[in-house]
Each structure stands twice: as structure tokens, then as C-alpha cells.
PDB file of C-alpha atoms and ligand atoms in Angstrom:
ATOM      1  CA  MET A 240       0.168   0.048   0.081  1.00  0.00           C
ATOM      2  CA  PRO A 241       1.168   3.255  -0.911  1.00  0.00           C
ATOM      3  CA  HIS A 242       1.832   6.042   2.293  1.00  0.00           C
ATOM      4  CA  PRO A 243      -1.209   7.933   2.485  1.00  0.00           C
ATOM      5  CA  GLN A 244       0.512  11.388   2.075  1.00  0.00           C
ATOM      6  CA  GLN A 245       1.990   9.834  -1.658  1.00  0.00           C
ATOM      7  CA  PRO A 246       0.574  11.722  -4.610  1.00  0.00           C
ATOM      8  CA  HIS A 247      -0.644   8.709  -5.904  1.00  0.00           C
ATOM      9  CA  ALA A 248      -2.746   7.820  -2.738  1.00  0.00           C
ATOM     10  CA  ILE A 249      -3.661  11.732  -2.374  1.00  0.00           C
ATOM     11  CA  LEU A 250      -4.847  11.778  -6.257  1.00  0.00           C
ATOM     12  CA  GLU A 251      -6.671   7.833  -5.968  1.00  0.00           C
ATOM     13  CA  ALA A 252      -8.636   9.479  -2.876  1.00  0.00           C
ATOM     14  CA  LEU A 253      -9.455  12.814  -4.408  1.00  0.00           C
ATOM     15  CA  CYS A 254     -10.976  10.949  -7.819  1.00  0.00           C
ATOM     16  CA  LYS A 255     -12.661   8.591  -6.036  1.00  0.00           C
ATOM     17  CA  GLU A 256     -14.508  11.303  -4.130  1.00  0.00           C
ATOM     18  CA  GLN A 257     -15.664  13.061  -7.559  1.00  0.00           C
ATOM     19  CA  SER A 258     -16.627   9.372  -8.955  1.00  0.00           C
ATOM     20  CA  LEU A 259     -13.835   9.593 -11.227  1.00  0.00           C
ATOM     21  CA  ALA A 260     -13.019   6.172 -12.156  1.00  0.00           C
ATOM     22  CA  LEU A 261      -9.016   6.100 -13.405  1.00  0.00           C
ATOM     23  CA  THR A 262      -7.304   2.684 -14.061  1.00  0.00           C
ATOM     24  CA  PRO A 263      -4.225   2.055 -12.126  1.00  0.00           C
ATOM     25  CA  GLU A 264      -2.102   2.922 -15.589  1.00  0.00           C
ATOM     26  CA  MET A 265      -3.940   5.973 -15.543  1.00  0.00           C
ATOM     27  CA  LEU A 266      -2.919   6.898 -11.715  1.00  0.00           C
ATOM     28  CA  ASP A 267       0.662   5.819 -12.609  1.00  0.00           C
ATOM     29  CA  LYS A 268       0.942   8.358 -15.425  1.00  0.00           C
ATOM     30  CA  LEU A 269      -0.684  11.394 -13.936  1.00  0.00           C
ATOM     31  CA  VAL A 270       1.544  10.351 -10.696  1.00  0.00           C
ATOM     32  CA  GLU A 271       4.839  10.321 -13.345  1.00  0.00           C
ATOM     33  CA  TYR A 272       3.406  13.555 -14.836  1.00  0.00           C
ATOM     34  CA  GLY A 273       3.725  15.043 -11.315  1.00  0.00           C
ATOM     35  CA  ARG A 274       7.334  13.957 -11.147  1.00  0.00           C
ATOM     36  CA  LEU A 275       8.462  15.349 -14.492  1.00  0.00           C
ATOM     37  CA  LEU A 276       6.746  18.567 -14.299  1.00  0.00           C
ATOM     38  CA  GLU A 277       8.448  19.194 -10.755  1.00  0.00           C
ATOM     39  CA  GLU A 278      11.418  18.508 -12.523  1.00  0.00           C
ATOM     40  CA  TRP A 279      11.279  20.333 -15.457  1.00  0.00           C
ATOM     41  CA  ASN A 280      10.130  23.378 -13.229  1.00  0.00           C
ATOM     42  CA  ASN A 281      13.445  23.291 -11.667  1.00  0.00           C
ATOM     43  CA  LYS A 282      14.886  24.232 -14.873  1.00  0.00           C
ATOM     44  CA  ILE A 283      12.552  26.404 -16.474  1.00  0.00           C
ATOM     45  CA  ASN A 284       9.519  28.122 -14.898  1.00  0.00           C
ATOM     46  CA  LEU A 285       6.454  26.158 -16.000  1.00  0.00           C
ATOM     47  CA  ILE A 286       4.191  26.389 -12.801  1.00  0.00           C
ATOM     48  CA  SER A 287       4.370  28.345  -9.322  1.00  0.00           C
ATOM     49  CA  ARG A 288       6.741  27.635  -6.729  1.00  0.00           C
ATOM     50  CA  LYS A 289       4.703  28.467  -4.167  1.00  0.00           C
ATOM     51  CA  GLU A 290       4.014  25.211  -2.138  1.00  0.00           C
ATOM     52  CA  ASP A 291       0.671  26.072  -0.718  1.00  0.00           C
ATOM     53  CA  ALA A 292      -0.780  22.582  -2.131  1.00  0.00           C
ATOM     54  CA  PRO A 293       0.755  19.278  -3.801  1.00  0.00           C
ATOM     55  CA  ILE A 294       1.180  19.566  -7.129  1.00  0.00           C
ATOM     56  CA  ILE A 295      -0.691  16.751  -7.760  1.00  0.00           C
ATOM     57  CA  ILE A 296      -3.629  18.618  -6.242  1.00  0.00           C
ATOM     58  CA  LYS A 297      -3.135  22.059  -7.273  1.00  0.00           C
ATOM     59  CA  HIS A 298      -2.370  21.250 -10.936  1.00  0.00           C
ATOM     60  CA  ILE A 299      -2.920  18.286 -11.897  1.00  0.00           C
ATOM     61  CA  PHE A 300      -6.285  17.085 -10.077  1.00  0.00           C
ATOM     62  CA  HIS A 301      -7.461  21.023 -10.243  1.00  0.00           C
ATOM     63  CA  SER A 302      -7.316  20.075 -14.412  1.00  0.00           C
ATOM     64  CA  LEU A 303      -9.181  16.704 -14.283  1.00  0.00           C
ATOM     65  CA  LEU A 304     -12.109  18.693 -12.868  1.00  0.00           C
ATOM     66  CA  ILE A 305     -13.094  19.594 -16.267  1.00  0.00           C
ATOM     67  CA  THR A 306     -14.647  16.446 -16.164  1.00  0.00           C
ATOM     68  CA  GLN A 307     -17.156  17.270 -14.162  1.00  0.00           C
ATOM     69  CA  HIS A 308     -18.794  19.153 -16.871  1.00  0.00           C
ATOM     70  CA  HIS A 309     -17.519  17.513 -19.958  1.00  0.00           C
ATOM     71  CA  THR A 310     -17.403  13.736 -21.029  1.00  0.00           C
ATOM     72  CA  PHE A 311     -14.832  13.437 -24.183  1.00  0.00           C
ATOM     73  CA  GLN A 312     -15.828  11.447 -27.016  1.00  0.00           C
ATOM     74  CA  THR A 313     -14.444   9.101 -28.829  1.00  0.00           C
ATOM     75  CA  GLY A 314     -12.574  10.703 -31.883  1.00  0.00           C
ATOM     76  CA  GLU A 315     -12.696  14.129 -30.591  1.00  0.00           C
ATOM     77  CA  LYS A 316     -10.655  16.823 -31.098  1.00  0.00           C
ATOM     78  CA  VAL A 317      -9.535  19.105 -28.091  1.00  0.00           C
ATOM     79  CA  LEU A 318      -7.461  22.195 -28.078  1.00  0.00           C
ATOM     80  CA  ASP A 319      -5.348  23.593 -25.178  1.00  0.00           C
ATOM     81  CA  LEU A 320      -5.048  26.941 -25.694  1.00  0.00           C
ATOM     82  CA  GLY A 321      -1.850  28.197 -23.709  1.00  0.00           C
ATOM     83  CA  THR A 322      -0.790  25.297 -22.460  1.00  0.00           C
ATOM     84  CA  GLY A 323       2.576  26.151 -20.637  1.00  0.00           C
ATOM     85  CA  GLY A 324       3.645  22.926 -18.995  1.00  0.00           C
ATOM     86  CA  GLY A 325       1.025  20.701 -20.756  1.00  0.00           C
ATOM     87  CA  LEU A 326      -1.980  21.900 -18.200  1.00  0.00           C
ATOM     88  CA  PRO A 327      -5.109  21.075 -18.502  1.00  0.00           C
ATOM     89  CA  GLY A 328      -4.137  19.108 -21.405  1.00  0.00           C
ATOM     90  CA  ILE A 329      -1.712  16.364 -20.063  1.00  0.00           C
ATOM     91  CA  PRO A 330      -3.563  14.855 -17.294  1.00  0.00           C
ATOM     92  CA  LEU A 331      -6.683  15.447 -19.661  1.00  0.00           C
ATOM     93  CA  ALA A 332      -5.082  13.585 -22.595  1.00  0.00           C
ATOM     94  CA  ILE A 333      -4.026  10.698 -19.752  1.00  0.00           C
ATOM     95  CA  ILE A 334      -7.619  10.309 -18.886  1.00  0.00           C
ATOM     96  CA  ALA A 335      -9.081  10.360 -22.149  1.00  0.00           C
ATOM     97  CA  PRO A 336      -7.292   8.317 -24.435  1.00  0.00           C
ATOM     98  CA  GLN A 337     -10.193   8.202 -26.936  1.00  0.00           C
ATOM     99  CA  ALA A 338      -9.975  11.822 -27.870  1.00  0.00           C
ATOM    100  CA  THR A 339      -6.917  13.723 -29.762  1.00  0.00           C
ATOM    101  CA  PHE A 340      -5.562  16.724 -28.186  1.00  0.00           C
ATOM    102  CA  LEU A 341      -3.374  19.375 -29.419  1.00  0.00           C
ATOM    103  CA  LEU A 342      -1.440  21.676 -27.073  1.00  0.00           C
ATOM    104  CA  VAL A 343       0.065  25.302 -28.143  1.00  0.00           C
ATOM    105  CA  ASP A 344       1.935  27.826 -26.436  1.00  0.00           C
ATOM    106  CA  ALA A 345       3.759  30.826 -27.582  1.00  0.00           C
ATOM    107  CA  THR A 346       6.944  29.909 -25.341  1.00  0.00           C
ATOM    108  CA  GLY A 347       9.288  27.664 -27.183  1.00  0.00           C
ATOM    109  CA  LYS A 348      10.821  26.074 -23.806  1.00  0.00           C
ATOM    110  CA  LYS A 349       7.566  25.046 -22.562  1.00  0.00           C
ATOM    111  CA  ILE A 350       6.619  23.238 -25.655  1.00  0.00           C
ATOM    112  CA  THR A 351       9.967  21.464 -25.743  1.00  0.00           C
ATOM    113  CA  ALA A 352       9.199  20.574 -22.038  1.00  0.00           C
ATOM    114  CA  CYS A 353       5.939  19.365 -22.965  1.00  0.00           C
ATOM    115  CA  GLN A 354       7.257  17.107 -25.879  1.00  0.00           C
ATOM    116  CA  GLU A 355       9.538  15.580 -23.671  1.00  0.00           C
ATOM    117  CA  MET A 356       7.191  14.833 -21.310  1.00  0.00           C
ATOM    118  CA  ILE A 357       4.731  13.486 -23.981  1.00  0.00           C
ATOM    119  CA  ALA A 358       7.466  10.721 -25.006  1.00  0.00           C
ATOM    120  CA  THR A 359       8.192   9.658 -21.495  1.00  0.00           C
ATOM    121  CA  LEU A 360       4.754   9.289 -20.629  1.00  0.00           C
ATOM    122  CA  LYS A 361       4.339   7.641 -24.380  1.00  0.00           C
ATOM    123  CA  LEU A 362       0.969   9.316 -24.823  1.00  0.00           C
ATOM    124  CA  PRO A 363       0.051   8.594 -28.426  1.00  0.00           C
ATOM    125  CA  ASN A 364      -3.014  10.592 -28.374  1.00  0.00           C
ATOM    126  CA  VAL A 365      -1.015  14.150 -27.356  1.00  0.00           C
ATOM    127  CA  THR A 366       0.994  16.504 -29.743  1.00  0.00           C
ATOM    128  CA  ALA A 367       2.563  19.941 -28.750  1.00  0.00           C
ATOM    129  CA  ARG A 368       3.525  22.377 -31.062  1.00  0.00           C
ATOM    130  CA  HIS A 369       5.219  25.848 -30.651  1.00  0.00           C
ATOM    131  CA  LEU A 370       2.849  28.789 -31.892  1.00  0.00           C
ATOM    132  CA  ARG A 371       0.572  31.499 -31.039  1.00  0.00           C
ATOM    133  CA  VAL A 372      -2.896  30.177 -31.224  1.00  0.00           C
ATOM    134  CA  GLU A 373      -3.165  33.344 -33.695  1.00  0.00           C
ATOM    135  CA  GLU A 374      -1.255  31.629 -35.954  1.00  0.00           C
ATOM    136  CA  LEU A 375      -3.265  28.557 -35.973  1.00  0.00           C
ATOM    137  CA  HIS A 376      -5.235  27.902 -39.081  1.00  0.00           C
ATOM    138  CA  GLY A 377      -7.161  25.025 -41.165  1.00  0.00           C
ATOM    139  CA  GLU A 378      -7.609  22.784 -38.255  1.00  0.00           C
ATOM    140  CA  THR A 379     -11.264  22.811 -36.023  1.00  0.00           C
ATOM    141  CA  PHE A 380     -11.897  21.432 -32.564  1.00  0.00           C
ATOM    142  CA  HIS A 381     -14.866  20.150 -31.039  1.00  0.00           C
ATOM    143  CA  THR A 382     -13.698  21.515 -27.700  1.00  0.00           C
ATOM    144  CA  ILE A 383     -11.114  24.271 -26.269  1.00  0.00           C
ATOM    145  CA  VAL A 384      -9.410  23.699 -22.795  1.00  0.00           C
ATOM    146  CA  SER A 385      -7.473  26.472 -21.365  1.00  0.00           C
ATOM    147  CA  ARG A 386      -6.035  27.216 -17.660  1.00  0.00           C
ATOM    148  CA  GLN A 387      -5.258  30.766 -16.432  1.00  0.00           C
ATOM    149  CA  VAL A 388      -4.019  32.081 -19.884  1.00  0.00           C
ATOM    150  CA  ALA A 389      -6.530  35.327 -20.563  1.00  0.00           C
ATOM    151  CA  LEU A 390      -9.686  36.981 -20.516  1.00  0.00           C
ATOM    152  CA  LEU A 391     -12.400  35.153 -21.416  1.00  0.00           C
ATOM    153  CA  ASN A 392     -13.320  37.901 -24.349  1.00  0.00           C
ATOM    154  CA  LYS A 393      -9.639  36.941 -25.498  1.00  0.00           C
ATOM    155  CA  LEU A 394      -9.791  33.582 -25.306  1.00  0.00           C
ATOM    156  CA  CYS A 395     -13.603  33.404 -27.274  1.00  0.00           C
ATOM    157  CA  ALA A 396     -12.051  36.016 -30.229  1.00  0.00           C
ATOM    158  CA  TYR A 397      -8.968  33.132 -30.177  1.00  0.00           C
ATOM    159  CA  GLY A 398     -11.459  30.143 -30.129  1.00  0.00           C
ATOM    160  CA  GLU A 399     -14.127  31.748 -32.544  1.00  0.00           C
ATOM    161  CA  PRO A 400     -12.548  30.526 -36.012  1.00  0.00           C
ATOM    162  CA  LEU A 401     -11.259  27.051 -34.536  1.00  0.00           C
ATOM    163  CA  LEU A 402     -13.880  25.693 -32.786  1.00  0.00           C
ATOM    164  CA  HIS A 403     -17.081  23.407 -34.590  1.00  0.00           C
ATOM    165  CA  ALA A 404     -20.522  24.404 -35.005  1.00  0.00           C
ATOM    166  CA  LYS A 405     -21.251  22.799 -31.476  1.00  0.00           C
ATOM    167  CA  GLY A 406     -17.928  23.184 -29.896  1.00  0.00           C
ATOM    168  CA  LYS A 407     -17.244  24.882 -26.695  1.00  0.00           C
ATOM    169  CA  LEU A 408     -14.630  26.778 -24.834  1.00  0.00           C
ATOM    170  CA  ILE A 409     -13.748  25.633 -21.081  1.00  0.00           C
ATOM    171  CA  CYS A 410     -11.889  27.421 -19.121  1.00  0.00           C
ATOM    172  CA  LEU A 411     -10.259  27.301 -15.669  1.00  0.00           C
ATOM    173  CA  LYS A 412      -9.905  30.693 -13.927  1.00  0.00           C
ATOM    174  CA  GLY A 413      -9.850  32.349 -10.781  1.00  0.00           C
ATOM    175  CA  GLY A 414     -11.759  34.857  -8.613  1.00  0.00           C
ATOM    176  CA  SER A 415     -14.657  36.976  -9.591  1.00  0.00           C
ATOM    177  CA  LEU A 416     -15.636  36.480 -13.175  1.00  0.00           C
ATOM    178  CA  GLU A 417     -18.937  38.675 -13.156  1.00  0.00           C
ATOM    179  CA  GLN A 418     -17.418  41.593 -15.381  1.00  0.00           C
ATOM    180  CA  GLU A 419     -15.466  39.335 -17.563  1.00  0.00           C
ATOM    181  CA  ILE A 420     -18.317  37.203 -18.245  1.00  0.00           C
ATOM    182  CA  LYS A 421     -20.083  40.415 -19.105  1.00  0.00           C
ATOM    183  CA  GLN A 422     -17.695  41.905 -21.341  1.00  0.00           C
ATOM    184  CA  SER A 423     -17.451  38.767 -23.209  1.00  0.00           C
ATOM    185  CA  LEU A 424     -21.184  38.312 -23.704  1.00  0.00           C
ATOM    186  CA  GLU A 425     -21.184  42.361 -24.790  1.00  0.00           C
ATOM    187  CA  ALA A 426     -17.764  41.523 -27.133  1.00  0.00           C
ATOM    188  CA  SER A 427     -19.790  38.821 -28.708  1.00  0.00           C
ATOM    189  CA  GLN A 428     -22.769  41.053 -29.508  1.00  0.00           C
ATOM    190  CA  LYS A 429     -20.973  43.393 -31.338  1.00  0.00           C
ATOM    191  CA  HIS A 430     -18.506  41.010 -32.656  1.00  0.00           C
ATOM    192  CA  HIS A 431     -17.838  37.486 -33.161  1.00  0.00           C
ATOM    193  CA  GLY A 432     -21.434  36.435 -32.299  1.00  0.00           C
ATOM    194  CA  PHE A 433     -19.371  33.842 -29.940  1.00  0.00           C
ATOM    195  CA  PRO A 434     -20.161  32.957 -27.167  1.00  0.00           C
ATOM    196  CA  ALA A 435     -24.075  32.900 -27.179  1.00  0.00           C
ATOM    197  CA  ARG A 436     -24.033  32.153 -23.487  1.00  0.00           C
ATOM    198  CA  VAL A 437     -21.612  31.518 -20.391  1.00  0.00           C
ATOM    199  CA  GLU A 438     -21.919  28.937 -17.658  1.00  0.00           C
ATOM    200  CA  GLU A 439     -19.417  29.839 -14.022  1.00  0.00           C
ATOM    201  CA  HIS A 440     -19.288  26.538 -12.320  1.00  0.00           C
ATOM    202  CA  PRO A 441     -17.422  26.699  -8.721  1.00  0.00           C
ATOM    203  CA  ILE A 442     -15.586  24.228  -7.734  1.00  0.00           C
ATOM    204  CA  ASP A 443     -17.029  23.246  -4.170  1.00  0.00           C
ATOM    205  CA  GLU A 444     -16.132  21.282  -1.277  1.00  0.00           C
ATOM    206  CA  VAL A 445     -13.487  19.409  -3.215  1.00  0.00           C
ATOM    207  CA  SER A 446     -10.413  21.209  -1.433  1.00  0.00           C
ATOM    208  CA  PRO A 447     -10.353  24.583   0.239  1.00  0.00           C
ATOM    209  CA  ILE A 448      -7.458  25.623  -2.155  1.00  0.00           C
ATOM    210  CA  PHE A 449     -10.313  25.834  -5.145  1.00  0.00           C
ATOM    211  CA  SER A 450     -12.591  27.905  -3.168  1.00  0.00           C
ATOM    212  CA  GLU A 451     -11.637  30.718  -5.442  1.00  0.00           C
ATOM    213  CA  LYS A 452     -11.551  28.780  -8.566  1.00  0.00           C
ATOM    214  CA  LYS A 453     -14.100  28.247 -11.551  1.00  0.00           C
ATOM    215  CA  ILE A 454     -14.719  26.266 -14.296  1.00  0.00           C
ATOM    216  CA  VAL A 455     -16.169  28.937 -17.202  1.00  0.00           C
ATOM    217  CA  ILE A 456     -17.776  27.351 -20.199  1.00  0.00           C
ATOM    218  CA  ALA A 457     -18.445  29.238 -23.187  1.00  0.00           C
ATOM    219  CA  TYR A 458     -21.096  27.926 -25.745  1.00  0.00           C
ATOM    220  CA  ARG A 459     -21.763  29.029 -29.370  1.00  0.00           C
TER     221      ARG A 459
HETATM  222  N1  LIG B  82      -2.407  26.488 -18.803  1.00  0.00           N
HETATM  223  C1  LIG B  82      -0.786  26.606 -18.143  1.00  0.00           C
HETATM  224  C2  LIG B  82       0.162  27.739 -18.344  1.00  0.00           C
HETATM  225  C3  LIG B  82      -0.733  29.225 -17.798  1.00  0.00           C
HETATM  226  S1  LIG B  82       0.176  30.410 -18.175  1.00  0.00           S
HETATM  227  C4  LIG B  82      -1.080  26.328 -16.911  1.00  0.00           C
HETATM  228  O1  LIG B  82      -2.302  26.305 -16.270  1.00  0.00           O
HETATM  229  O2  LIG B  82      -0.111  25.865 -15.822  1.00  0.00           O
HETATM  230  C5  LIG B  82      -0.250  31.182 -19.418  1.00  0.00           C
HETATM  231  C6  LIG B  82       0.589  30.675 -20.869  1.00  0.00           C
HETATM  232  O3  LIG B  82      -0.208  30.964 -22.095  1.00  0.00           O
HETATM  233  C7  LIG B  82       1.746  31.110 -21.222  1.00  0.00           C
HETATM  234  O4  LIG B  82       2.516  29.884 -21.084  1.00  0.00           O
HETATM  235  C8  LIG B  82       1.755  31.782 -22.580  1.00  0.00           C
HETATM  236  O5  LIG B  82       3.147  31.706 -23.123  1.00  0.00           O
HETATM  237  C9  LIG B  82       0.527  31.066 -23.454  1.00  0.00           C
HETATM  238  N2  LIG B  82      -0.218  32.427 -23.818  1.00  0.00           N
HETATM  239  C10 LIG B  82      -0.820  33.532 -23.931  1.00  0.00           C
HETATM  240  N3  LIG B  82      -1.003  33.524 -25.132  1.00  0.00           N
HETATM  241  C11 LIG B  82      -0.890  33.017 -25.962  1.00  0.00           C
HETATM  242  C12 LIG B  82      -1.196  32.869 -27.381  1.00  0.00           C
HETATM  243  N4  LIG B  82      -1.958  34.006 -27.678  1.00  0.00           N
HETATM  244  N5  LIG B  82      -0.948  31.930 -28.117  1.00  0.00           N
HETATM  245  C13 LIG B  82      -0.516  30.371 -27.460  1.00  0.00           C
HETATM  246  N6  LIG B  82      -0.033  30.568 -26.124  1.00  0.00           N
HETATM  247  C14 LIG B  82      -0.294  31.656 -25.439  1.00  0.00           C
END
């Protein structure tokens, strides 16, 4: 049995509480990703070094919470906009092998780190590309995910030409979002028509570190 404070046991308990069924192989890969992320973070800045909570909770489990509001389908194409060190794209790709994930970021060294981690983890359903999302043309996605990247109206402007007709943008955000959502709906009425509707979901009762965090879903 792993020690209860070990990342493996922590993650397994949290996922069970959320009724998120993971295979032992998925759990192993998520824990291994946490270890790689920490290792890379010592070389280049990928995630905050503030040690207020373990990486496995603060970054990896946080990313998995998207599955509370979205079920990844077979053949679904997902874009992670501004992935940094692979968040939320890599954890989601580990638990949703039936979908394919493209991770993009404007910072080359972050994408190099992602590519190395994807190779080490042997994830066949993920690709990482160094580019600004504005430069991505000729591809469309069923879903765009994004964690702590930009204001909602900016994410929607980036996402609009890249999303399928029934696609949605799911982002992990912090703090008070009332103004941000209002601005984004106003911009949509004036310009690109996306989003038509926005949902804001608090993350409750999981862990106090998520008390200020929200899952925001923008629909066409
Ligand atoms: N999602 C990651 C990183 C957040 S930091 C996480 O949760 O840890 C924000 C990232 O977005 C940075 O790595 C930055 O390079 C990237 N980014 C910002 N604007 C971008 C754009 N227009 N295209 C691609 N990446 C962008």
C-alpha cells in the first residue's frame, strides 16, 4: 500500500470522491507526470513554485475537474490553448485516451518540455506545437480547454475560428468573473457572435485551495 501522503494515494482518494474512475495505469501516468513537471520546473518556469499545496492536487487534479462538466467522446479533437507545461491538456489526455489533444503555447521552451514529457509518458493521443494560437489556421476542434491564460473575451476571439459549430470553450479560472463574463458577452454581440451563452461553475467542497476557482464554459 502506498503511504497516504504519497501523490498516488492523494490523487486516488480525490478522484474516488469525485466518482472519477481511473485505471491503475492512468493513476501511475498522472503521478509520473507530476514528477516530470516538478523536475522540469526546476529548470524552466512552468508552474508557480509557491508550495501551498502539492502539484498533484493544485495542478493535476485541478485540471481533471473539467471532467465534472464535460465527457470526452471517441474521436473528439481538443485544443489546449496556452498549455504552458501541459495543463490542463496532459492530465486530460491521460484519462481520455479516446480523444486527441493538441497543446499550443507561444513559449518555445515550454513546448519543448511538453514534447519531452509526452514522449516519456508515451502518450499517443497528444501533440505539442510551438505557436501563438492566432497563427493556427485550417484546423477545427470540438473543444478548447484553457487554464489561466487570458480574459474570456480574448479566449473567445482566439477560439471562434477554431471551434466546430457545436463546439465549446472550457476554461479554468480564478476569482470574481462577473465583469469578465459580461464583457465577453458584450463583445460577442458586437463582433464574432461567440459566445452566445456562458456558464460559471464553482468548484466546491473538493479542497479549500479551489475555493476561489471556477470552471467557465462558453457555448456558441
Ligand atoms: N495553462 C498553463 C499555463 C498558464 S500561463 C497552466 O495552467 O499552468 C499562460 C500561458 O499561455 C503561457 O505559457 C503563455 O506563453 C501562453 N499564451 C498566452 N497567450 C498565448 C497565445 N496567444 N498563444 C499561445 N500561447 C499563449
